[in-house]
PDB file of C-alpha atoms in Angstrom:
ATOM      1  CA  MET A1036     -15.117 -23.623  -4.252  1.00  0.00           C
ATOM      2  CA  ALA A1037     -14.543 -20.708  -6.637  1.00  0.00           C
ATOM      3  CA  LYS A1038     -14.188 -21.605 -10.298  1.00  0.00           C
ATOM      4  CA  ARG A1039     -10.873 -20.680 -11.898  1.00  0.00           C
ATOM      5  CA  GLY A1040     -10.442 -19.560 -15.507  1.00  0.00           C
ATOM      6  CA  LYS A1041      -8.232 -21.231 -18.069  1.00  0.00           C
ATOM      7  CA  ASN A1042      -5.490 -18.569 -17.863  1.00  0.00           C
ATOM      8  CA  TYR A1043      -5.381 -18.811 -14.060  1.00  0.00           C
ATOM      9  CA  LYS A1044      -5.075 -22.599 -14.164  1.00  0.00           C
ATOM     10  CA  GLU A1045      -2.297 -22.428 -16.743  1.00  0.00           C
ATOM     11  CA  ALA A1046      -0.450 -19.772 -14.730  1.00  0.00           C
ATOM     12  CA  SER A1047      -0.673 -21.943 -11.602  1.00  0.00           C
ATOM     13  CA  GLN A1048       0.838 -25.057 -13.185  1.00  0.00           C
ATOM     14  CA  GLY A1049       4.426 -24.126 -12.401  1.00  0.00           C
ATOM     15  CA  ILE A1050       3.713 -23.164  -8.789  1.00  0.00           C
ATOM     16  CA  ASP A1051       3.923 -25.694  -5.943  1.00  0.00           C
ATOM     17  CA  GLU A1052       1.303 -24.678  -3.363  1.00  0.00           C
ATOM     18  CA  ASP A1053       3.161 -26.551  -0.607  1.00  0.00           C
ATOM     19  CA  ARG A1054       6.538 -24.957  -1.236  1.00  0.00           C
ATOM     20  CA  HIS A1055       7.863 -21.828   0.442  1.00  0.00           C
ATOM     21  CA  TYR A1056       9.728 -19.809  -2.190  1.00  0.00           C
ATOM     22  CA  SER A1057      12.514 -17.313  -1.715  1.00  0.00           C
ATOM     23  CA  PRO A1058      11.569 -13.723  -2.653  1.00  0.00           C
ATOM     24  CA  ASP A1059      13.780 -13.979  -5.736  1.00  0.00           C
ATOM     25  CA  GLU A1060      12.152 -17.225  -6.939  1.00  0.00           C
ATOM     26  CA  ALA A1061       8.658 -15.988  -6.123  1.00  0.00           C
ATOM     27  CA  MET A1062       9.145 -12.784  -8.086  1.00  0.00           C
ATOM     28  CA  ASP A1063      10.245 -14.754 -11.145  1.00  0.00           C
ATOM     29  CA  LEU A1064       7.167 -16.964 -10.873  1.00  0.00           C
ATOM     30  CA  ALA A1065       4.834 -14.010 -10.383  1.00  0.00           C
ATOM     31  CA  LYS A1066       6.130 -12.291 -13.521  1.00  0.00           C
ATOM     32  CA  GLU A1067       5.851 -15.509 -15.522  1.00  0.00           C
ATOM     33  CA  ALA A1068       2.305 -16.145 -14.266  1.00  0.00           C
ATOM     34  CA  ALA A1069       0.981 -12.710 -15.249  1.00  0.00           C
ATOM     35  CA  ARG A1070      -1.231 -13.492 -18.247  1.00  0.00           C
ATOM     36  CA  ALA A1071      -3.567 -10.476 -18.339  1.00  0.00           C
ATOM     37  CA  LYS A1072      -3.582  -8.117 -21.310  1.00  0.00           C
ATOM     38  CA  PHE A1073      -2.765  -5.149 -19.055  1.00  0.00           C
ATOM     39  CA  ASP A1074       0.259  -4.370 -16.898  1.00  0.00           C
ATOM     40  CA  GLU A1075      -0.700  -6.123 -13.680  1.00  0.00           C
ATOM     41  CA  THR A1076       0.259  -4.869 -10.234  1.00  0.00           C
ATOM     42  CA  VAL A1077       2.533  -7.051  -8.122  1.00  0.00           C
ATOM     43  CA  GLU A1078       1.232  -7.275  -4.553  1.00  0.00           C
ATOM     44  CA  LEU A1079       2.613  -8.430  -1.202  1.00  0.00           C
ATOM     45  CA  HIS A1080       0.245  -9.852   1.415  1.00  0.00           C
ATOM     46  CA  ILE A1081       1.554 -10.313   4.949  1.00  0.00           C
ATOM     47  CA  LYS A1082      -0.264 -12.125   7.744  1.00  0.00           C
ATOM     48  CA  THR A1083       0.891 -10.641  11.056  1.00  0.00           C
ATOM     49  CA  GLY A1084       0.811 -12.023  14.576  1.00  0.00           C
ATOM     50  CA  SER A1085      -1.080  -8.963  15.790  1.00  0.00           C
ATOM     51  CA  ASP A1086      -4.542  -9.247  17.331  1.00  0.00           C
ATOM     52  CA  ALA A1087      -6.722  -6.882  15.301  1.00  0.00           C
ATOM     53  CA  ARG A1088      -9.149  -6.642  18.228  1.00  0.00           C
ATOM     54  CA  GLN A1089      -6.544  -4.968  20.427  1.00  0.00           C
ATOM     55  CA  ALA A1090      -5.975  -1.230  19.897  1.00  0.00           C
ATOM     56  CA  ASP A1091      -2.353  -1.473  21.034  1.00  0.00           C
ATOM     57  CA  GLN A1092      -1.570  -4.111  18.397  1.00  0.00           C
ATOM     58  CA  LEU A1093      -2.773  -2.319  15.277  1.00  0.00           C
ATOM     59  CA  VAL A1094      -0.153  -2.017  12.554  1.00  0.00           C
ATOM     60  CA  ARG A1095      -0.052   1.062  10.369  1.00  0.00           C
ATOM     61  CA  GLY A1096       2.715   2.975   8.657  1.00  0.00           C
ATOM     62  CA  VAL A1097       4.176   4.364   5.459  1.00  0.00           C
ATOM     63  CA  ALA A1098       6.925   3.334   3.070  1.00  0.00           C
ATOM     64  CA  LEU A1099       8.625   5.304   0.321  1.00  0.00           C
ATOM     65  CA  LEU A1100       9.235   2.762  -2.434  1.00  0.00           C
ATOM     66  CA  PRO A1101      12.509   3.648  -4.214  1.00  0.00           C
ATOM     67  CA  ASN A1102      11.224   2.617  -7.643  1.00  0.00           C
ATOM     68  CA  GLY A1103       7.692   3.963  -7.397  1.00  0.00           C
ATOM     69  CA  LEU A1104       4.505   2.118  -8.303  1.00  0.00           C
ATOM     70  CA  GLY A1105       4.499   2.524 -12.061  1.00  0.00           C
ATOM     71  CA  LYS A1106       1.353   4.587 -12.166  1.00  0.00           C
ATOM     72  CA  GLU A1107       0.353   8.233 -11.865  1.00  0.00           C
ATOM     73  CA  ILE A1108      -0.498   9.097  -8.258  1.00  0.00           C
ATOM     74  CA  ARG A1109      -3.225  11.708  -7.869  1.00  0.00           C
ATOM     75  CA  VAL A1110      -2.663  13.847  -4.777  1.00  0.00           C
ATOM     76  CA  LEU A1111      -5.404  15.864  -3.096  1.00  0.00           C
ATOM     77  CA  VAL A1112      -4.590  18.540  -0.519  1.00  0.00           C
ATOM     78  CA  PHE A1113      -7.085  20.115   1.858  1.00  0.00           C
ATOM     79  CA  ALA A1114      -5.646  23.593   2.433  1.00  0.00           C
ATOM     80  CA  SER A1115      -6.447  27.282   2.133  1.00  0.00           C
ATOM     81  CA  GLY A1116      -4.587  30.548   1.685  1.00  0.00           C
ATOM     82  CA  GLU A1117      -0.812  30.359   1.402  1.00  0.00           C
ATOM     83  CA  ALA A1118      -0.804  26.606   2.005  1.00  0.00           C
ATOM     84  CA  ALA A1119      -3.129  26.063  -0.954  1.00  0.00           C
ATOM     85  CA  THR A1120      -0.854  28.117  -3.219  1.00  0.00           C
ATOM     86  CA  ILE A1121       2.204  26.150  -2.096  1.00  0.00           C
ATOM     87  CA  ALA A1122       0.387  22.845  -2.668  1.00  0.00           C
ATOM     88  CA  ARG A1123      -0.584  23.817  -6.215  1.00  0.00           C
ATOM     89  CA  ASP A1124       2.951  24.995  -6.995  1.00  0.00           C
ATOM     90  CA  ALA A1125       4.295  21.688  -5.639  1.00  0.00           C
ATOM     91  CA  GLY A1126       2.211  19.705  -8.119  1.00  0.00           C
ATOM     92  CA  ALA A1127      -0.864  18.620  -6.138  1.00  0.00           C
ATOM     93  CA  ASP A1128      -3.639  17.501  -8.495  1.00  0.00           C
ATOM     94  CA  PHE A1129      -6.534  18.814  -6.400  1.00  0.00           C
ATOM     95  CA  VAL A1130      -6.391  21.598  -3.823  1.00  0.00           C
ATOM     96  CA  GLY A1131      -9.200  23.272  -1.907  1.00  0.00           C
ATOM     97  CA  ASP A1132     -11.086  23.766   1.322  1.00  0.00           C
ATOM     98  CA  ASP A1133     -14.854  24.056   1.809  1.00  0.00           C
ATOM     99  CA  ASP A1134     -15.862  23.434  -1.813  1.00  0.00           C
ATOM    100  CA  LEU A1135     -13.522  20.446  -2.111  1.00  0.00           C
ATOM    101  CA  ILE A1136     -14.729  19.039   1.201  1.00  0.00           C
ATOM    102  CA  GLN A1137     -18.304  19.251  -0.023  1.00  0.00           C
ATOM    103  CA  THR A1138     -17.390  17.467  -3.257  1.00  0.00           C
ATOM    104  CA  VAL A1139     -15.703  14.614  -1.399  1.00  0.00           C
ATOM    105  CA  GLU A1140     -18.566  14.400   1.067  1.00  0.00           C
ATOM    106  CA  GLY A1141     -20.828  13.788  -1.928  1.00  0.00           C
ATOM    107  CA  GLY A1142     -18.855  10.630  -2.737  1.00  0.00           C
ATOM    108  CA  TRP A1143     -16.165  11.824  -5.153  1.00  0.00           C
ATOM    109  CA  VAL A1144     -12.888   9.987  -4.450  1.00  0.00           C
ATOM    110  CA  GLU A1145     -10.953  10.166  -7.728  1.00  0.00           C
ATOM    111  CA  PHE A1146      -7.550  10.497  -6.014  1.00  0.00           C
ATOM    112  CA  ASP A1147      -4.963   8.208  -4.450  1.00  0.00           C
ATOM    113  CA  VAL A1148      -3.525  10.233  -1.571  1.00  0.00           C
ATOM    114  CA  ALA A1149      -5.140  12.867   0.656  1.00  0.00           C
ATOM    115  CA  ILE A1150      -3.099  15.397   2.638  1.00  0.00           C
ATOM    116  CA  ALA A1151      -4.319  18.153   4.954  1.00  0.00           C
ATOM    117  CA  THR A1152      -2.914  21.041   6.932  1.00  0.00           C
ATOM    118  CA  PRO A1153      -3.671  20.960  10.694  1.00  0.00           C
ATOM    119  CA  ASP A1154      -6.156  23.849  10.506  1.00  0.00           C
ATOM    120  CA  MET A1155      -8.323  21.820   8.102  1.00  0.00           C
ATOM    121  CA  MET A1156      -8.726  18.771  10.346  1.00  0.00           C
ATOM    122  CA  GLY A1157     -11.729  20.178  12.173  1.00  0.00           C
ATOM    123  CA  LYS A1158     -13.503  20.675   8.874  1.00  0.00           C
ATOM    124  CA  ILE A1159     -12.710  17.322   7.262  1.00  0.00           C
ATOM    125  CA  GLY A1160     -13.659  15.241  10.294  1.00  0.00           C
ATOM    126  CA  ARG A1161     -17.037  14.573   8.748  1.00  0.00           C
ATOM    127  CA  LEU A1162     -15.374  12.916   5.754  1.00  0.00           C
ATOM    128  CA  GLY A1163     -14.441   9.888   7.836  1.00  0.00           C
ATOM    129  CA  ARG A1164     -17.312   7.783   6.518  1.00  0.00           C
ATOM    130  CA  VAL A1165     -16.208   8.447   2.919  1.00  0.00           C
ATOM    131  CA  LEU A1166     -12.423   8.375   3.287  1.00  0.00           C
ATOM    132  CA  GLY A1167     -11.953   6.139   6.311  1.00  0.00           C
ATOM    133  CA  ARG A1168     -12.993   2.854   4.747  1.00  0.00           C
ATOM    134  CA  ARG A1169     -10.776   3.574   1.744  1.00  0.00           C
ATOM    135  CA  GLY A1170      -7.735   4.366   3.861  1.00  0.00           C
ATOM    136  CA  LEU A1171      -7.617   7.931   2.506  1.00  0.00           C
ATOM    137  CA  MET A1172      -8.347   9.943   5.644  1.00  0.00           C
ATOM    138  CA  PRO A1173      -5.431  12.271   6.503  1.00  0.00           C
ATOM    139  CA  ASN A1174      -3.793  11.168   9.736  1.00  0.00           C
ATOM    140  CA  PRO A1175      -0.839  12.622  11.687  1.00  0.00           C
ATOM    141  CA  ARG A1176       0.425   9.082  12.374  1.00  0.00           C
ATOM    142  CA  THR A1177       0.987   8.429   8.685  1.00  0.00           C
ATOM    143  CA  GLY A1178       2.443  11.834   7.848  1.00  0.00           C
ATOM    144  CA  THR A1179      -0.533  13.132   5.881  1.00  0.00           C
ATOM    145  CA  VAL A1180      -1.342  16.029   8.223  1.00  0.00           C
ATOM    146  CA  LEU A1181       1.410  18.567   7.640  1.00  0.00           C
ATOM    147  CA  GLN A1182       2.476  22.114   8.260  1.00  0.00           C
ATOM    148  CA  THR A1183       2.572  24.393   5.224  1.00  0.00           C
ATOM    149  CA  GLN A1184       6.352  24.213   4.804  1.00  0.00           C
ATOM    150  CA  ASP A1185       6.254  20.397   4.654  1.00  0.00           C
ATOM    151  CA  LEU A1186       3.714  20.133   1.829  1.00  0.00           C
ATOM    152  CA  PRO A1187       6.169  20.157  -1.117  1.00  0.00           C
ATOM    153  CA  ARG A1188       8.159  17.230   0.283  1.00  0.00           C
ATOM    154  CA  ALA A1189       5.043  15.189   1.050  1.00  0.00           C
ATOM    155  CA  ILE A1190       3.510  15.815  -2.363  1.00  0.00           C
ATOM    156  CA  ASP A1191       6.781  14.898  -4.101  1.00  0.00           C
ATOM    157  CA  GLU A1192       7.137  11.679  -2.087  1.00  0.00           C
ATOM    158  CA  SER A1193       3.520  10.700  -2.759  1.00  0.00           C
ATOM    159  CA  LYS A1194       4.046  11.157  -6.493  1.00  0.00           C
ATOM    160  CA  LYS A1195       7.197   9.034  -6.396  1.00  0.00           C
ATOM    161  CA  GLY A1196       5.743   6.046  -4.571  1.00  0.00           C
ATOM    162  CA  ARG A1197       4.970   6.782  -0.939  1.00  0.00           C
ATOM    163  CA  ILE A1198       2.403   4.234   0.190  1.00  0.00           C
ATOM    164  CA  GLU A1199       0.434   3.790   3.374  1.00  0.00           C
ATOM    165  CA  PHE A1200       0.022   0.260   4.692  1.00  0.00           C
ATOM    166  CA  ARG A1201      -2.373  -0.845   7.374  1.00  0.00           C
ATOM    167  CA  MET A1202      -3.489  -4.117   8.895  1.00  0.00           C
ATOM    168  CA  ASP A1203      -7.062  -5.148   8.128  1.00  0.00           C
ATOM    169  CA  ARG A1204      -9.486  -6.791  10.540  1.00  0.00           C
ATOM    170  CA  THR A1205      -7.997 -10.214   9.759  1.00  0.00           C
ATOM    171  CA  SER A1206      -4.491  -8.996  10.721  1.00  0.00           C
ATOM    172  CA  ILE A1207      -3.299  -8.990   7.102  1.00  0.00           C
ATOM    173  CA  ILE A1208      -1.394  -6.187   5.356  1.00  0.00           C
ATOM    174  CA  HIS A1209      -2.025  -5.822   1.608  1.00  0.00           C
ATOM    175  CA  ALA A1210       0.358  -3.572  -0.330  1.00  0.00           C
ATOM    176  CA  PRO A1211       1.412  -2.960  -3.961  1.00  0.00           C
ATOM    177  CA  LEU A1212       5.064  -3.345  -5.012  1.00  0.00           C
ATOM    178  CA  GLY A1213       4.945  -2.017  -8.570  1.00  0.00           C
ATOM    179  CA  LYS A1214       4.054  -3.307 -12.025  1.00  0.00           C
ATOM    180  CA  VAL A1215       4.838  -6.663 -13.662  1.00  0.00           C
ATOM    181  CA  SER A1216       6.752  -4.734 -16.328  1.00  0.00           C
ATOM    182  CA  PHE A1217       9.289  -3.566 -13.712  1.00  0.00           C
ATOM    183  CA  ASP A1218      12.677  -5.278 -13.651  1.00  0.00           C
ATOM    184  CA  LYS A1219      12.734  -7.987 -10.993  1.00  0.00           C
ATOM    185  CA  GLU A1220      15.481  -6.176  -9.116  1.00  0.00           C
ATOM    186  CA  LYS A1221      13.345  -3.051  -8.798  1.00  0.00           C
ATOM    187  CA  LEU A1222      10.409  -5.024  -7.461  1.00  0.00           C
ATOM    188  CA  LEU A1223      12.656  -6.741  -4.927  1.00  0.00           C
ATOM    189  CA  GLU A1224      14.096  -3.377  -3.850  1.00  0.00           C
ATOM    190  CA  ASN A1225      10.572  -2.062  -3.287  1.00  0.00           C
ATOM    191  CA  MET A1226       9.708  -5.217  -1.382  1.00  0.00           C
ATOM    192  CA  ALA A1227      12.753  -4.890   0.876  1.00  0.00           C
ATOM    193  CA  VAL A1228      11.832  -1.314   1.802  1.00  0.00           C
ATOM    194  CA  LEU A1229       8.214  -2.254   2.469  1.00  0.00           C
ATOM    195  CA  VAL A1230       9.139  -5.257   4.627  1.00  0.00           C
ATOM    196  CA  ASP A1231      11.613  -3.154   6.583  1.00  0.00           C
ATOM    197  CA  ASN A1232       8.959  -0.530   7.313  1.00  0.00           C
ATOM    198  CA  VAL A1233       6.413  -3.160   8.313  1.00  0.00           C
ATOM    199  CA  VAL A1234       8.891  -4.760  10.718  1.00  0.00           C
ATOM    200  CA  ARG A1235       9.747  -1.363  12.189  1.00  0.00           C
ATOM    201  CA  SER A1236       6.028  -0.739  12.738  1.00  0.00           C
ATOM    202  CA  ARG A1237       5.663  -3.811  14.956  1.00  0.00           C
ATOM    203  CA  PRO A1238       3.719  -2.838  18.113  1.00  0.00           C
ATOM    204  CA  SER A1239       5.530  -3.612  21.358  1.00  0.00           C
ATOM    205  CA  ALA A1240       2.438  -5.454  22.596  1.00  0.00           C
ATOM    206  CA  VAL A1241       2.790  -8.155  19.933  1.00  0.00           C
ATOM    207  CA  LYS A1242       4.428 -11.294  21.311  1.00  0.00           C
ATOM    208  CA  GLY A1243       5.977 -14.151  19.391  1.00  0.00           C
ATOM    209  CA  GLN A1244       6.501 -14.285  15.645  1.00  0.00           C
ATOM    210  CA  PHE A1245       5.369 -11.059  13.977  1.00  0.00           C
ATOM    211  CA  ILE A1246       5.233 -12.056  10.289  1.00  0.00           C
ATOM    212  CA  ARG A1247       3.414 -15.393  10.196  1.00  0.00           C
ATOM    213  CA  THR A1248       2.937 -15.906   6.446  1.00  0.00           C
ATOM    214  CA  ALA A1249       3.602 -13.881   3.302  1.00  0.00           C
ATOM    215  CA  TYR A1250       2.517 -14.228  -0.311  1.00  0.00           C
ATOM    216  CA  ILE A1251       3.298 -12.523  -3.608  1.00  0.00           C
ATOM    217  CA  THR A1252       0.634 -12.308  -6.269  1.00  0.00           C
ATOM    218  CA  THR A1253      -0.380 -10.194  -9.254  1.00  0.00           C
ATOM    219  CA  THR A1254      -3.719  -8.577 -10.011  1.00  0.00           C
ATOM    220  CA  MET A1255      -5.074 -11.621 -11.864  1.00  0.00           C
ATOM    221  CA  GLY A1256      -2.485 -14.232 -10.944  1.00  0.00           C
ATOM    222  CA  PRO A1257      -2.128 -17.025  -8.371  1.00  0.00           C
ATOM    223  CA  SER A1258      -0.656 -16.541  -4.908  1.00  0.00           C
ATOM    224  CA  ILE A1259       2.916 -17.675  -4.314  1.00  0.00           C
ATOM    225  CA  LYS A1260       3.871 -18.638  -0.770  1.00  0.00           C
ATOM    226  CA  LEU A1261       7.055 -17.055   0.555  1.00  0.00           C
ATOM    227  CA  ASP A1262       9.730 -18.398   2.885  1.00  0.00           C
ATOM    228  CA  VAL A1263       9.171 -16.125   5.898  1.00  0.00           C
ATOM    229  CA  PRO A1264      12.754 -16.297   7.266  1.00  0.00           C
ATOM    230  CA  ARG A1265      14.032 -15.198   3.839  1.00  0.00           C
ATOM    231  CA  VAL A1266      11.457 -12.391   3.820  1.00  0.00           C
ATOM    232  CA  MET A1267      12.636 -11.254   7.257  1.00  0.00           C
ATOM    233  CA  GLU A1268      16.198 -11.122   5.944  1.00  0.00           C
ATOM    234  CA  MET A1269      15.051  -8.352   3.603  1.00  0.00           C
ATOM    235  CA  SER A1270      14.550  -6.026   6.564  1.00  0.00           C
ATOM    236  CA  LEU A1271      17.288  -3.410   6.102  1.00  0.00           C
TER     237      LEU A1271
END
């Protein structure tokens, strides 16, 4: 059994591990339990009823959180020519083609979102081993492979709080909701949008209950079990 520190134990004292809390109650507890000296991230962890071994049951999507994430999002765009100029003018932090691809291939991943124009996909295919395991590989399904005219909107949304969520091999979705310093209402608004997008991303092949369990936690804090029916009510 993992050893827990003094702060973690103290933060856990007011949390009943056997109780299923409403989102409102859980958010209050999560904020109270955040004891770190930095502004912790509030996270939502959802266990789905999907079978991660089945290709037609994989869950993946995007959500534009209305209140952002409370941190600077660094956007990289693989583009050339006119598209590269538009990306720079739109506020992308890193823009390039062959030289940038080579840099990333060498292991540099100091960015949070990667976008590409369709003509670059053939070139960046070899970056899968670097970007794939980090969930940074541009993909048409998640709206990160875009025509030139769509770059400004995508860059703006990414800066504001557009996140990509995906189910891991244990059928769990892990996603940030914002910072502990956010007002509770803003965190709950972000949570409602995320839950709604997850529910909308349910594969048709999944039978039975889709969201099995859900927890809220902070970077260094304890997990707080949520009442799943109340979580489902958040779907817009």
